[in-house]
Each structure stands twice: as structure tokens, then as C-alpha cells.
Coordinates of C-alpha atoms (C1' of nucleotides) in Angstrom, one line a residue:
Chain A
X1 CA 33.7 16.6 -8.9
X2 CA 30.2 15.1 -9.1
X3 CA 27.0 16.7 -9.7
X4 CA 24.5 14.9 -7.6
X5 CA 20.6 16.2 -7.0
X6 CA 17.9 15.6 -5.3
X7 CA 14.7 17.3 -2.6
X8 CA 16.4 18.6 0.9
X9 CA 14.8 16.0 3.3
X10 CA 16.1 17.3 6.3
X11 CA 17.8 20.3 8.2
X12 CA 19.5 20.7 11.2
X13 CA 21.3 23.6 12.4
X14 CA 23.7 22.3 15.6
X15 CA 25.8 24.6 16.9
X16 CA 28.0 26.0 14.2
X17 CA 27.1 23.2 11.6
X18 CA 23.7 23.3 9.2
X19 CA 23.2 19.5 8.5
X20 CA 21.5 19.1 5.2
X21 CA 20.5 16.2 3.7
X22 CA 19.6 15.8 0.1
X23 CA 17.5 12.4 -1.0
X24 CA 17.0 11.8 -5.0
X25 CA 17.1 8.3 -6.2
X26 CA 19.3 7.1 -4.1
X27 CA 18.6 5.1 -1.0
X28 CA 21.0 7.1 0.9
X29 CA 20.9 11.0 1.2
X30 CA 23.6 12.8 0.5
X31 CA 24.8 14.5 3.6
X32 CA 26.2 18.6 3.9
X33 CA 27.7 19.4 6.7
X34 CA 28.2 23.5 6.6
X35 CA 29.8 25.8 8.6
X36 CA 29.3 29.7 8.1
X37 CA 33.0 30.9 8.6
X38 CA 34.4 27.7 6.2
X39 CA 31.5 27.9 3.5
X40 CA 30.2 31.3 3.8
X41 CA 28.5 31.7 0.3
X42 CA 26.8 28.0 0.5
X43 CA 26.0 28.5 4.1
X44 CA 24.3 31.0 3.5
X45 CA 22.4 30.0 0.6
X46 CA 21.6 27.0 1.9
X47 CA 20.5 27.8 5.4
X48 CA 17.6 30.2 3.5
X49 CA 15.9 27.0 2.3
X50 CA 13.5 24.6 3.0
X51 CA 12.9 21.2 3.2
X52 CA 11.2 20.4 0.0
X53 CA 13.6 22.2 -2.3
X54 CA 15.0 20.8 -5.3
X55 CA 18.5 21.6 -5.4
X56 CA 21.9 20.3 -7.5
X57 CA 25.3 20.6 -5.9
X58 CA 28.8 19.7 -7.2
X59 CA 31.1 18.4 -4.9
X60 CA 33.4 15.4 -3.8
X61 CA 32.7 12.8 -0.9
X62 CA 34.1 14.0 2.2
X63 CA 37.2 12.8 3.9
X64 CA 35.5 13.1 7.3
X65 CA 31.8 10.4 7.1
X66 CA 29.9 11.4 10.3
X67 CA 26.5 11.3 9.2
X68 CA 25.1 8.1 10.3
X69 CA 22.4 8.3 8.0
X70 CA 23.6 9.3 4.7
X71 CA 26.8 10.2 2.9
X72 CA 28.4 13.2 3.1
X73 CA 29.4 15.2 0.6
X74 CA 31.6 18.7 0.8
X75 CA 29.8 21.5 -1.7
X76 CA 31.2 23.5 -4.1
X77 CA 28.4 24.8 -5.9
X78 CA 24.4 24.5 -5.1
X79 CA 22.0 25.3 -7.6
X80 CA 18.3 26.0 -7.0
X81 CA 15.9 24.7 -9.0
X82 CA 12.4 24.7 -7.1
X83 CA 11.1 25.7 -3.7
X84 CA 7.6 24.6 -1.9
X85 CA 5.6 27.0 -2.1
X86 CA 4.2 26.1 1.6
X87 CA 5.6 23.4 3.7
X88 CA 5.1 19.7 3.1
X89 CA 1.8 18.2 4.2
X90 CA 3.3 15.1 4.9
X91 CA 6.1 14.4 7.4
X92 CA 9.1 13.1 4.9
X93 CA 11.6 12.5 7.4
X94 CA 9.3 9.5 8.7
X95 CA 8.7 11.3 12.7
X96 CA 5.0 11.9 12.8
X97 CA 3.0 8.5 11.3
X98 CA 0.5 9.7 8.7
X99 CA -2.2 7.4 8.2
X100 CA -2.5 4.8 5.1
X101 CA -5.0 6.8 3.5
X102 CA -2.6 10.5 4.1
X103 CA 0.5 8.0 2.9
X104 CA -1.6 7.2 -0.7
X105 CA -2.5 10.7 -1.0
X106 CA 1.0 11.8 -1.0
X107 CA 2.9 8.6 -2.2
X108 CA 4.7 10.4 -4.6
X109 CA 6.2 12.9 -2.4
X110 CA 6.5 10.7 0.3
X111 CA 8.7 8.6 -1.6
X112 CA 11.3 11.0 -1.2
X113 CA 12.0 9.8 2.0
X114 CA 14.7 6.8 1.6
X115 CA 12.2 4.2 3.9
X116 CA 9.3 5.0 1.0
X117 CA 11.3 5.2 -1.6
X118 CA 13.0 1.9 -0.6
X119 CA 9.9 -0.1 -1.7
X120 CA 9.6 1.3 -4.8
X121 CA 13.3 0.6 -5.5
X122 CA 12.4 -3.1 -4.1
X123 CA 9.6 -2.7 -6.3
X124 CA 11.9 -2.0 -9.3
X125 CA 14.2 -4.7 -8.6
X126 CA 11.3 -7.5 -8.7
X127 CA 10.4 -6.7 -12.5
X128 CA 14.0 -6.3 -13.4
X129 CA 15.0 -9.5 -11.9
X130 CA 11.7 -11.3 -13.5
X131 CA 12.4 -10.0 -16.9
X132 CA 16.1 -11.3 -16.2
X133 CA 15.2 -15.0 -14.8
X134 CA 12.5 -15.0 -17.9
X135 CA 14.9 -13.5 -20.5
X136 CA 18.0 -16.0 -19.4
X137 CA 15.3 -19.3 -19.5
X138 CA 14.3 -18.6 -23.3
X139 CA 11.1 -16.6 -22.3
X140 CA 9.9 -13.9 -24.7
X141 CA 8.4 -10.7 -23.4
X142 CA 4.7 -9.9 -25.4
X143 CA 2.2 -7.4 -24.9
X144 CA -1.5 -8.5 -25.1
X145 CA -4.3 -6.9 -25.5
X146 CA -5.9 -4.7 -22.4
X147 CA -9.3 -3.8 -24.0
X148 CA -11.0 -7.3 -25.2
X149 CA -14.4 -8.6 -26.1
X150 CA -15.2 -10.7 -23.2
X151 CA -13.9 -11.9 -19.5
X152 CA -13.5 -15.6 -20.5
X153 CA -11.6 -16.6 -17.3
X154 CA -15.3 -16.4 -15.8
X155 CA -15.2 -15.6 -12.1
X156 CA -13.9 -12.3 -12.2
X157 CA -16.2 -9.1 -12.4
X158 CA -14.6 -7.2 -15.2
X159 CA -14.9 -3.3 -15.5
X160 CA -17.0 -2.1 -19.0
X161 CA -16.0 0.4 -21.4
X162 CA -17.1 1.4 -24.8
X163 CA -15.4 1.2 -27.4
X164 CA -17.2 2.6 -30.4
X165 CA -20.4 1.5 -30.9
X166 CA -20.0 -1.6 -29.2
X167 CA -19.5 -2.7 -25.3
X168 CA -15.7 -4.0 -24.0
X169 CA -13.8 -4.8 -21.1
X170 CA -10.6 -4.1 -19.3
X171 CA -8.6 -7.4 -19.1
X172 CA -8.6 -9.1 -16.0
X173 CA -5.8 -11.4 -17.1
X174 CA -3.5 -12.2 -20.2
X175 CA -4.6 -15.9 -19.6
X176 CA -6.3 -16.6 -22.8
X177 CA -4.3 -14.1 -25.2
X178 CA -0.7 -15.6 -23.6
X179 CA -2.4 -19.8 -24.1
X180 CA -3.1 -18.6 -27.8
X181 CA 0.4 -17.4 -28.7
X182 CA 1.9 -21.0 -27.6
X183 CA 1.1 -22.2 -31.1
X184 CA 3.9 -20.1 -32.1
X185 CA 6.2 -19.3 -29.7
X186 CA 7.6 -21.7 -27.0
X187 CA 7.5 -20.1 -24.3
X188 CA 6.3 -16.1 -23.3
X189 CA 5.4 -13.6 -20.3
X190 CA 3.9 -10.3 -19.9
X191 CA 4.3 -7.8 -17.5
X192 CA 0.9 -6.3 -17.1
X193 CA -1.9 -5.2 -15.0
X194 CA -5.1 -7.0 -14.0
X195 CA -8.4 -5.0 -13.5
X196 CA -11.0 -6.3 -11.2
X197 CA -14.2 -4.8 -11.0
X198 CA -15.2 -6.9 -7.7
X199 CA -16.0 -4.2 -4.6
X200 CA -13.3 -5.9 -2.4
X201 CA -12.4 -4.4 0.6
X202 CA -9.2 -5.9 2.0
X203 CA -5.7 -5.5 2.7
X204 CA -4.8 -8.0 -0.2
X205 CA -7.0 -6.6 -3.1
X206 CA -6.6 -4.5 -5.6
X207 CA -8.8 -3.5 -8.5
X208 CA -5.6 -2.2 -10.7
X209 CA -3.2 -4.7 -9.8
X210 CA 0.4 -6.0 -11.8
X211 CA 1.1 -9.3 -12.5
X212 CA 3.8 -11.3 -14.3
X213 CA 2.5 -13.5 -16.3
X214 CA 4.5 -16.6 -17.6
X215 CA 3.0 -19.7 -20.4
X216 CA 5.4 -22.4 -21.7
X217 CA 4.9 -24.8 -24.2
X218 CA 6.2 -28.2 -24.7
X219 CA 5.9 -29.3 -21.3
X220 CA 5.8 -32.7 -19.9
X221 CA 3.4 -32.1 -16.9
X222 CA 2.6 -29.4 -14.6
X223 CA 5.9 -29.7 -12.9
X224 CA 8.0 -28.0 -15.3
X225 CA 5.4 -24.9 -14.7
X226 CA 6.1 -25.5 -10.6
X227 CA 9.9 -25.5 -11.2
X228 CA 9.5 -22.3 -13.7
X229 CA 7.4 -20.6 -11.3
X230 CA 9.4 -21.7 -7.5
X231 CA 13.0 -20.6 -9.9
X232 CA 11.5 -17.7 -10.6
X233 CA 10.3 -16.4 -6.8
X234 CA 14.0 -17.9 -5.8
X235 CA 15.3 -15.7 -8.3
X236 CA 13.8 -12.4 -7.4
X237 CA 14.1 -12.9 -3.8
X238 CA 17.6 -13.8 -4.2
X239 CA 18.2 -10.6 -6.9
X240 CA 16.6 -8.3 -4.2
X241 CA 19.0 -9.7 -1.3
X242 CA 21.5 -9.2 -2.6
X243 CA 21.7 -5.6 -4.8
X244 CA 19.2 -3.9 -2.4
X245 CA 20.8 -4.6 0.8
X246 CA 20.3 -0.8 1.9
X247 CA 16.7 -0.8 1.1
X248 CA 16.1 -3.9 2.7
X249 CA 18.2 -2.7 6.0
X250 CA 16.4 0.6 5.8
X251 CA 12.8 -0.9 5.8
X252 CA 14.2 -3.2 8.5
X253 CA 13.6 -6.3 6.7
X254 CA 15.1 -9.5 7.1
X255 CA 14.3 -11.5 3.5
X256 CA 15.8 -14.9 3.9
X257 CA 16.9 -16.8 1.2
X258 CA 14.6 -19.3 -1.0
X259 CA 15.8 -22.8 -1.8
X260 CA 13.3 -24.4 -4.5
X261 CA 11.8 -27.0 -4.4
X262 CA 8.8 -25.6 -2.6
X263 CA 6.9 -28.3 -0.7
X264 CA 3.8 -29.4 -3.1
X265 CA 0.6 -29.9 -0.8
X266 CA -2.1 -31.8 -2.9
X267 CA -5.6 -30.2 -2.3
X268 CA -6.8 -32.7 -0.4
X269 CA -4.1 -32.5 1.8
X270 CA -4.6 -29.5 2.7
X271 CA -8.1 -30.1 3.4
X272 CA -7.2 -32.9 5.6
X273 CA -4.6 -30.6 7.1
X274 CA -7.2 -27.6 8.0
X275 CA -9.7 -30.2 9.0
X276 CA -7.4 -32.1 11.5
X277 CA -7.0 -28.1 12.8
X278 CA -10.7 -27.6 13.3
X279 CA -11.4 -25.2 10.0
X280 CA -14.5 -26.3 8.3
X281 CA -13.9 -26.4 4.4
X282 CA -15.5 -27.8 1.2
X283 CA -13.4 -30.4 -0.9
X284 CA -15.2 -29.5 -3.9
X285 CA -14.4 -25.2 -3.4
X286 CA -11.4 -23.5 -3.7
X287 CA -10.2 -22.6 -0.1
X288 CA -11.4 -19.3 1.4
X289 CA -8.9 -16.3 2.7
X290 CA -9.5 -17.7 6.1
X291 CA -8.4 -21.8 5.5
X292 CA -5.7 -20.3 3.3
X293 CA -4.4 -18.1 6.0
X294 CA -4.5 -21.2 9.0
X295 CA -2.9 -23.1 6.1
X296 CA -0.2 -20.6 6.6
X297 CA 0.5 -20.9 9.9
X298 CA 0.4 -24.1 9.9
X299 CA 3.2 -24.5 6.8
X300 CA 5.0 -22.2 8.8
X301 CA 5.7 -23.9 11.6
X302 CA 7.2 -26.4 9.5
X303 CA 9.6 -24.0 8.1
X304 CA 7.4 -24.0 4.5
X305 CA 7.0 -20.3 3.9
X306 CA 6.2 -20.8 0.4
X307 CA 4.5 -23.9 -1.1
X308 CA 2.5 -25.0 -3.9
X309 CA -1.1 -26.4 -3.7
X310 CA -1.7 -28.5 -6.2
X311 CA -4.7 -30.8 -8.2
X312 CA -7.7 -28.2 -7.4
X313 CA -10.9 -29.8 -7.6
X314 CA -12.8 -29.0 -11.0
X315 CA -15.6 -27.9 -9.5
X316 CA -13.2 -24.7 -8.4
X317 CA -11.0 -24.3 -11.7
X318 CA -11.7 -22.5 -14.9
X319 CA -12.7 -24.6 -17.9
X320 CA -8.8 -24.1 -19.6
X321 CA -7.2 -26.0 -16.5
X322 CA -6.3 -30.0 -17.6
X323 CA -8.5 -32.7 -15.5
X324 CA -7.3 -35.6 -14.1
X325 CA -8.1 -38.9 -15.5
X326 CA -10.6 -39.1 -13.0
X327 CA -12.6 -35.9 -13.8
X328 CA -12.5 -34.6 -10.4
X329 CA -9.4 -33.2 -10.1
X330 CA -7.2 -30.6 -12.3
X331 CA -3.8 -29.6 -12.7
X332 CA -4.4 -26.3 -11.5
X333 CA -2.0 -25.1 -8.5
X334 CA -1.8 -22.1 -6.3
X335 CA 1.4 -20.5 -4.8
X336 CA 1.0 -19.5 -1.4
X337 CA 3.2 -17.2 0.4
X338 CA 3.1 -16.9 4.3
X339 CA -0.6 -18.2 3.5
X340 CA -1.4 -15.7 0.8
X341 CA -1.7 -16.6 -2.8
X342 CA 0.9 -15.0 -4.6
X343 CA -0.1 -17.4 -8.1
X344 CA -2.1 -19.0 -9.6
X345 CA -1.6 -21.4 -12.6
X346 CA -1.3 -25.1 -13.7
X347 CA -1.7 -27.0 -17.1
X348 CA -3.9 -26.0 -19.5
X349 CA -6.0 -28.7 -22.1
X350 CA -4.7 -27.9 -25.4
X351 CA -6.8 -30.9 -26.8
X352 CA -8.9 -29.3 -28.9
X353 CA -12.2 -31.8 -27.9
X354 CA -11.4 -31.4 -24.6
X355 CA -11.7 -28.2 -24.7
X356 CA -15.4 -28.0 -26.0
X357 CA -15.9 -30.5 -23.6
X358 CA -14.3 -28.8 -21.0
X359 CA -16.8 -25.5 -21.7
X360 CA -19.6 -27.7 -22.1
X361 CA -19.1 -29.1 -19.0
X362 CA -18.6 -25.6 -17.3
X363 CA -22.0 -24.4 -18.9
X364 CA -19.9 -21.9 -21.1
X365 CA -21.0 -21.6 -25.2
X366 CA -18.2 -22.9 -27.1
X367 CA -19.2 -20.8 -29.5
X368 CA -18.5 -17.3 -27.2
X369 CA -14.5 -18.9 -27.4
X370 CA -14.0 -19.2 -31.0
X371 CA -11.6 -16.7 -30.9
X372 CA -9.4 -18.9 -28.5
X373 CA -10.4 -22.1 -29.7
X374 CA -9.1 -21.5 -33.1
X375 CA -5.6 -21.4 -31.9
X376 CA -5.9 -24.7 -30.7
X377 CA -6.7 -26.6 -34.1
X378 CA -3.5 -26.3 -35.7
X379 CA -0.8 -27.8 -33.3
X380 CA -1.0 -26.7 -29.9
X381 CA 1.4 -28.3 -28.0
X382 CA 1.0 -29.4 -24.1
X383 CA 1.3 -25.9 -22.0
X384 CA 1.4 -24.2 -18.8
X385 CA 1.9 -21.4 -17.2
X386 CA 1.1 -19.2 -14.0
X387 CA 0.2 -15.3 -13.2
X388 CA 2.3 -14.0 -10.0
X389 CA 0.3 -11.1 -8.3
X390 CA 3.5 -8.3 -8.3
X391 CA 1.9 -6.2 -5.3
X392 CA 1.3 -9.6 -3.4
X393 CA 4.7 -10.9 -3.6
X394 CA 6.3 -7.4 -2.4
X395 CA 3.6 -7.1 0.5
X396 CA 4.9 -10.8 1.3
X397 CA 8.6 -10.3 1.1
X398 CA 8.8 -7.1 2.6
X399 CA 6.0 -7.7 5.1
X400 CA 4.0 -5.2 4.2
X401 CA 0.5 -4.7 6.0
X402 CA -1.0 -3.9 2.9
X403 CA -0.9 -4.8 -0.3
X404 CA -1.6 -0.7 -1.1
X405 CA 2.0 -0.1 0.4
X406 CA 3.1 -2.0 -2.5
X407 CA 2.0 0.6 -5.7
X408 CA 2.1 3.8 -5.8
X409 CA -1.3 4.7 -7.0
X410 CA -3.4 2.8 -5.9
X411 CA -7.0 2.1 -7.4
X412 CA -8.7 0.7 -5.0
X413 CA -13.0 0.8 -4.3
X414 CA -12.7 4.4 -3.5
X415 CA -10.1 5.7 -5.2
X416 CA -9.5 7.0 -8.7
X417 CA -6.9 9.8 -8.1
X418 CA -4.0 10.6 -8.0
Chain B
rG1 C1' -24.1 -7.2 -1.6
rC2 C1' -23.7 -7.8 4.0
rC3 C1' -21.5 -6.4 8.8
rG4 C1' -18.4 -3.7 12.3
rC5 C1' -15.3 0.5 13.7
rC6 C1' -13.8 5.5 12.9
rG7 C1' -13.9 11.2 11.1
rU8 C1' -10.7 16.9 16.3
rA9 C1' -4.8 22.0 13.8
rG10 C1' -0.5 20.6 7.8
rU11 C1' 0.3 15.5 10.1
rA12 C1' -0.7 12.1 14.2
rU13 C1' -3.6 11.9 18.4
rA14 C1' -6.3 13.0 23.8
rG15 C1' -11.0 14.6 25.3
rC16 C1' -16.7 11.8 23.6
rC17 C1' -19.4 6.6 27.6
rC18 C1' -21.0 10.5 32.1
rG19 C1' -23.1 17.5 27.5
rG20 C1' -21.0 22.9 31.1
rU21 C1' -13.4 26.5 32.1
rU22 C1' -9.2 29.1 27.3
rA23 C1' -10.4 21.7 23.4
rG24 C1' -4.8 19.0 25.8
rU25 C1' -0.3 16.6 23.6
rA26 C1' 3.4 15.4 19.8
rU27 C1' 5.3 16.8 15.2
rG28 C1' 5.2 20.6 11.5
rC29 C1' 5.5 25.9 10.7
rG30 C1' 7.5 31.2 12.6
rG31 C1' 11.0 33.2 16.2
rG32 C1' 15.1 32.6 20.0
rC33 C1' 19.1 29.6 22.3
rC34 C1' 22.5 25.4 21.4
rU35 C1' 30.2 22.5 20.8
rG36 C1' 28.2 17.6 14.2
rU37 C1' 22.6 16.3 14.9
rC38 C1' 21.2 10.9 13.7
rG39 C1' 13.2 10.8 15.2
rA40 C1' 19.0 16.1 18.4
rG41 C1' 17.6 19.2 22.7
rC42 C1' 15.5 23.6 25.5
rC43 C1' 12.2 28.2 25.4
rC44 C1' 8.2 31.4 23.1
rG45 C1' 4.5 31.7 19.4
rU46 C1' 1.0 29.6 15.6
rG47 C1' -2.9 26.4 14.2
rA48 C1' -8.4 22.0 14.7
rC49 C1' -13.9 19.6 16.6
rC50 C1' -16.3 16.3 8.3
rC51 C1' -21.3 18.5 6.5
rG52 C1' -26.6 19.3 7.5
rG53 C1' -30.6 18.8 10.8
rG54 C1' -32.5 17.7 15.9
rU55 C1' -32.6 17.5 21.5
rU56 C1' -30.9 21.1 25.3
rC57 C1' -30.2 27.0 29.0
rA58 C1' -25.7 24.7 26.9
rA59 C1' -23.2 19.8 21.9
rA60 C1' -16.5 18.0 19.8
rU61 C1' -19.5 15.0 23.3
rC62 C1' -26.4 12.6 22.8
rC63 C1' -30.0 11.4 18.3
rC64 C1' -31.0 11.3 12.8
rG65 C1' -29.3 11.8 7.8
rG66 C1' -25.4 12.6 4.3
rC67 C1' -20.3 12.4 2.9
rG68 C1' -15.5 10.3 3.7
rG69 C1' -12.0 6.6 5.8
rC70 C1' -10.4 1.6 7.9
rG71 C1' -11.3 -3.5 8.3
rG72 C1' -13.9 -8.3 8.1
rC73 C1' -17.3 -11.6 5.2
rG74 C1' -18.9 -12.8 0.3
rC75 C1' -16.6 -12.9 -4.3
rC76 C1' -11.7 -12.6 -6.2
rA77 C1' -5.4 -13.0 -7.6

RNA sequence: GCCGCCGUAGUAUAGCCCGGUUAGUAUGCGGGCCUGUCGAGCCCGUGACCCGGGUUCAAAUCCCGGCGGCGGCGCCA
């Protein structure tokens, strides 16, 4: 006997037999098939409700599995705990299509439906196979700080609050926090989210967004951070193959398997690449949404789904990225994914002169970083490290149309609730 | 910040261009029928023109403003 619960998704009454099925965390329902002369008292219980209601029942699987949908279960006892008070305003068994902006109102009750809920399973999967990839290469999981002083990264609009009597921001990235804690620990990530104040509107922005964020020390070049971060994306898509093959089959995705190494297209490749193709773009910019998405196409028809660009010009890059000998180009690298950035990351300059160079050079007051810089006098080693967009890489292996499909409350230009 | 498209029952849509019947359909919901359905099926019923102003004998339809949504560019991950 098993006590299994869960929100009645469905009910169908055929002929003698009430079909219920019953959906809680699961990726299957749980499947009742009653009739009124063999289960009088359920039947008759059951057949009062509605979809909607949150019910328990004890039972064992049943010998006889004819649901095609779910498993089924014979009842011994139901218990009632909740009913709707007026019928669903969303269609949970997945007939009628609501609209993206119907689907975010009513995520959280949508997700009772196994396809819905199958992302946020997926979704689930993708931190806990992160945190185990991270965990099992000598990573340590920190927490830094969400309300700071200042942006630092630059670029990024960053959203204001006040805290006390003086003026602060939401974080936009760990970046600097994560770089200072390399001059004691080897190697850390955080799971966090970003906040971007910039008004995008787009099927790839967010203005809450997650991201695992990685930083190793002791490095001997940028490519131990490539191999970190192309073992970690093989990782997790190889984690979600193969312990959510139902979700996976029940969003009708077909994820293929990842071998690392991912091919590593310098910048200027690529720009002779997109340029060969007929797309105009700068060699001294970082690419726009439109070169990177060609680039995509054009790395997919050489069976490169994923692949690093790497040594962005320093005109593009923030003032932490490490420059080239030449001064033109950095260690910085992207990690594109069916032509969308998924991360972002490279080799930072722990040399302290650098640095203040490096800022200089950017137009930035040294003196605005002392917080950072301070953490770089006393033995910084050589470092690296990436930030991985979590919504991006879901919308990417699951092919979603939108990177709102990927979080379940979203916080997007318009919206603020739920 | 700029540009384009769209707002009709709970949900998803047709009708709008070219103003004029009872605003059509699907699904949901209520009721009836049905041999365990797999987005079951059949029958009956229920329910809507985003808001404000204007044009007109007449506005869902045309015009103006507002509010809301979707997307692209810029910027950004």
C-alpha cells in the first residue's frame, strides 16, 4: 500500500469506467480506473469531483496497465483535501493553447500538467547536476553578496535600491566578489541570479535571470577555464539524458549527447567567417544577436552545435579580462549554443599593475575598485572563470522559443507579479 | 531609447480591409447519451467585442488618445 497525492488533471467517464488521473511531482500521473458496481464508495466519491482537486489515495499498482498516459493505480482509500472553488482558467490537460503571456500568469498551476512540469523537473536536474560536476572537480559552493556598492562589470544597467541613507544596486553578476575569493580558495561557484535593469525586449532576455557561476585559480591559461566550462555543459546534458528520459520524451525532445572538446573559433575567425557569408561586422565590437545567430547556422551545418569564441578584442571586454601581448586582443571567450550565448568568461589579470593599468586604460577610477583591487596585493594567483546563463542553456537544450518558458516567474519589462 | 504587429466568452480564435441579421468556431463549464478513454466521441445549453472620446442614421469593424500584450533593433548574458 502506497500513499501517493497529487491535483486531478483529468476525467473521463467511458462507459462504465471514470478515468481519473492524478499529477503531483511526478512526470507521470497516476492513473484510476473506477467502476461503480466494483468500487462503489470511491466511485462515487470520486466521480463528484473536479479537475483541480487535491486529493491523496492509498492503493497498489495495478495488475492490469492500460492507461497510455500514466500509471495506474487500484484505490483503496481517497482523501480530499482541497477543491477549486471555480474551474481552472487555464487548460491543464495541454488541449486549448493559452498564449505565453496566459502560460506566465498561471505557470504555477500550469505546471501541474506533466509537459509543464517536465521543464521545471529539467530545470531541477540542470542545478543538481552542476552542483554535482562542480562538487566532484574540487569546486566550493559560496554565496556573494546581491545588494553592493557599485556595477563594476560596466556595461550592464543595474537596478537601484536604497539601503539606508545611502544609494545601492542589485548585482548584475558575482564576477568581482567570486575573482576576490581566489586569494583563498582555489577554486568556487555560485548559484545565483543576475538582475539587469536594461529595457530588453526579446525572447532571450531576462531582467531576473540565474546563472552558474564558476572561478578557478591556479590555472595555466584560459583553457583549463574552456575544458571546466565544455565538462561542465557535457555534464549536465548528459545528467538530464539520462535520469529525465520521461520528461524529455514528454516535451518531445531529442537532446543528443555532448562530446567536449567544443570547436574554439578565434574572434577573428569568426569575423572572417560572417564576412565571407555577407554579414557586416566590426572587428573591434563584440558580435551582435544577429552575426551571432548566422554564426549559428553556419557552426551548425558543420555539426558544431556548441563552440567557444575565443580572444575578444579589448575594445569589447571588461577591464578584468587578460590582454594579449599585443594589447588588442583578450582572453575573454563566449560559449555559444545553437548561436546563442549561453557564457561568458575567460582569464582574468590578477597582476596587480595590470590591473590599474587595465582601468586606466578603460577610463574607469582605480580608485572606485579599491575594494577589488585590494584582493589582488597579497598573492593572487592566475584565474578564470565563466558565468552560464541557466534560463539560456534550458531554452537551448530543450528548444524552447523563449527563454521565459525556462523560469517560472518571470521578471521581465512588464512584469513584477506573480 | 527607436520601430513594427496585436487586444473579441475562462482559454484559444473567426469576423475588421469593404461599417448594417441573433458576433461564428474550438475547448472549458452545466446537462444528457456512450462497451477503458489516451487531445475519446455524439446531442443540448452557457458565455465575449480592453478603456475613453470622435465620425455616422448605424461602429467589434473607420479615426484619435490611453492602457495592456508580442516581437525586432539598440544595449545586454
Amino acid at each position: 500500500m502506497t500513499r501517493l497525492c497529487g491535483w486531478i488533471i483529468r476525467k473521463a467517464k467511458v462507459g462504465k469506467v471514470l478515468i481519473v488521473e492524478i499529477c503531483g511531482n511526478n512526470t507521470k500521473p497516476y492513473v484510476l480506473a473506477l467502476k461503480e458496481d466494483r468500487d462503489r464508495e470511491i466511485y462515487g466519491l470520486v466521480s463528484e469531483l473536479d479537475v483541480g482537486t487535491a486529493i491523496c489515495f492509498e492503493g497498489e499498482l495495478a495488475p492490469e496497465q492500460k492507461s497510455k498516459r500514466g500509471i495506474e493505480y487500484i484505490a483503496r482509500k481517497i482523501e480530499v483535501y482541497a477543491k477549486p472553488i471555480e474551474p481552472l482558467p487555464v487548460d491543464i490537460s495541454g488541449k486549448v493553447p493559452a498564449l505565453l503571456d496566459t502560460r506566465i500568469k498561471y505557470r504555477w498551476l500550469l505546471a501541474r500538467n506533466p509537459v509543464e512540469k517536465a521543464i521545471f523537473r529539467i530545470r531541477a536536474g540542470v542545478l543538481k547536476a552542476a552542483r554535482e560536476y562542480l562538487e566532484k572537480n574540487g569546486f566550493i559552493e559560496v554565496q556573494t553578496p546581491k545588494i553592493v556598492a557599485a556595477g563594476a562589470e560596466g556595461g550592464a544597467t543595474l537596478f537601484k535600491v536604497q539601503y539606508f541613507e545611502r544609494e545601492a544596486y542589485l548585482s548584475q553578476s558575482p564576477q568581482l566578489y567570486k575573482q576576490m575569493l581566489i586569494s583563498s580558495f582555489e577554486r568556487v561557484y555560485e548559484i545565483t541570479p543576475y538582475f539587469r535593469a536594461e529595457k530588453f525586449n526579446t525572447t532571450r532576455h531576462l531582467n531576473e535571470s540565474w546563472g552558474i557561476d564558476v572561478e578557478q585559480g591556479f590555472i595555466s591559461g584560459v583553457e583549463d577555464v574552456l575544458q571546466t566550462a565544455e565538462n561542465l555543459v557535457a555534464y549536465i546534458v548528459d545528467y538530464i539524458r539520462t535520469n529525465y528520459k520521461e520528461d524529455l520524451e514528454i516535451l518531445g525532445v531529442d537532446l543528443p549527447k555532448i562530446t567536449p572538446p567544443f570547436k574554439r573559433l578565434k574572434f577573428t575567425e569568426a569575423v572572417d567567417i560572417l564576412r565571407s557569408e555577407g554579414v557586416e561586422v566590426s572587428e573591434t565590437d563584440d558580435l551582435s544577436d544577429a552575426a551571432e545567430k548566422k554564426l549559428g547556422e553556419i557552426m551548425a551545418e558543420k555539426k558544431h552545435d556548441l563552440y567557444f569564441i575565443v580572444g575578444f578584442p579589448w575594445s569589447s571586454t571588461g577591464f578584468y579580462y587578460m590582454r594579449e601581448e599585443d594589447g588588442v586582443y583578450t582572453r575573454k571567450f563566449d560559449l555559444d549554443y545553437k548561436g546563442l550565448e549561453i557564457a561568458s568568461g575567460g582569464q582574468r589579470e590578477h597582476r596587480y599593475e595590470k590591473l590599474i593599468e587595465a582601468l586606466r586604460d578603460k577610463g574607469l577610477k582605480p580608485e572606485d575598485f579599491d575594494f577589488y583591487l585590494e584582493a589582488f596585493k597579497y598573492g593572487m594567483p592566475p584565474h578564470g572563470g565563466f558565468g552560464m546563463g541557466v534560463e539560456r542553456l534550458i531554452m537551448r537544450m530543450l528548444n524552447l522559443e523563449n527563454v521565459r518558458e525556462a523560469i517560472m516567474f518571470v521578471r521581465d519589462r512588464s512584469r513584477l507579479v506573480p
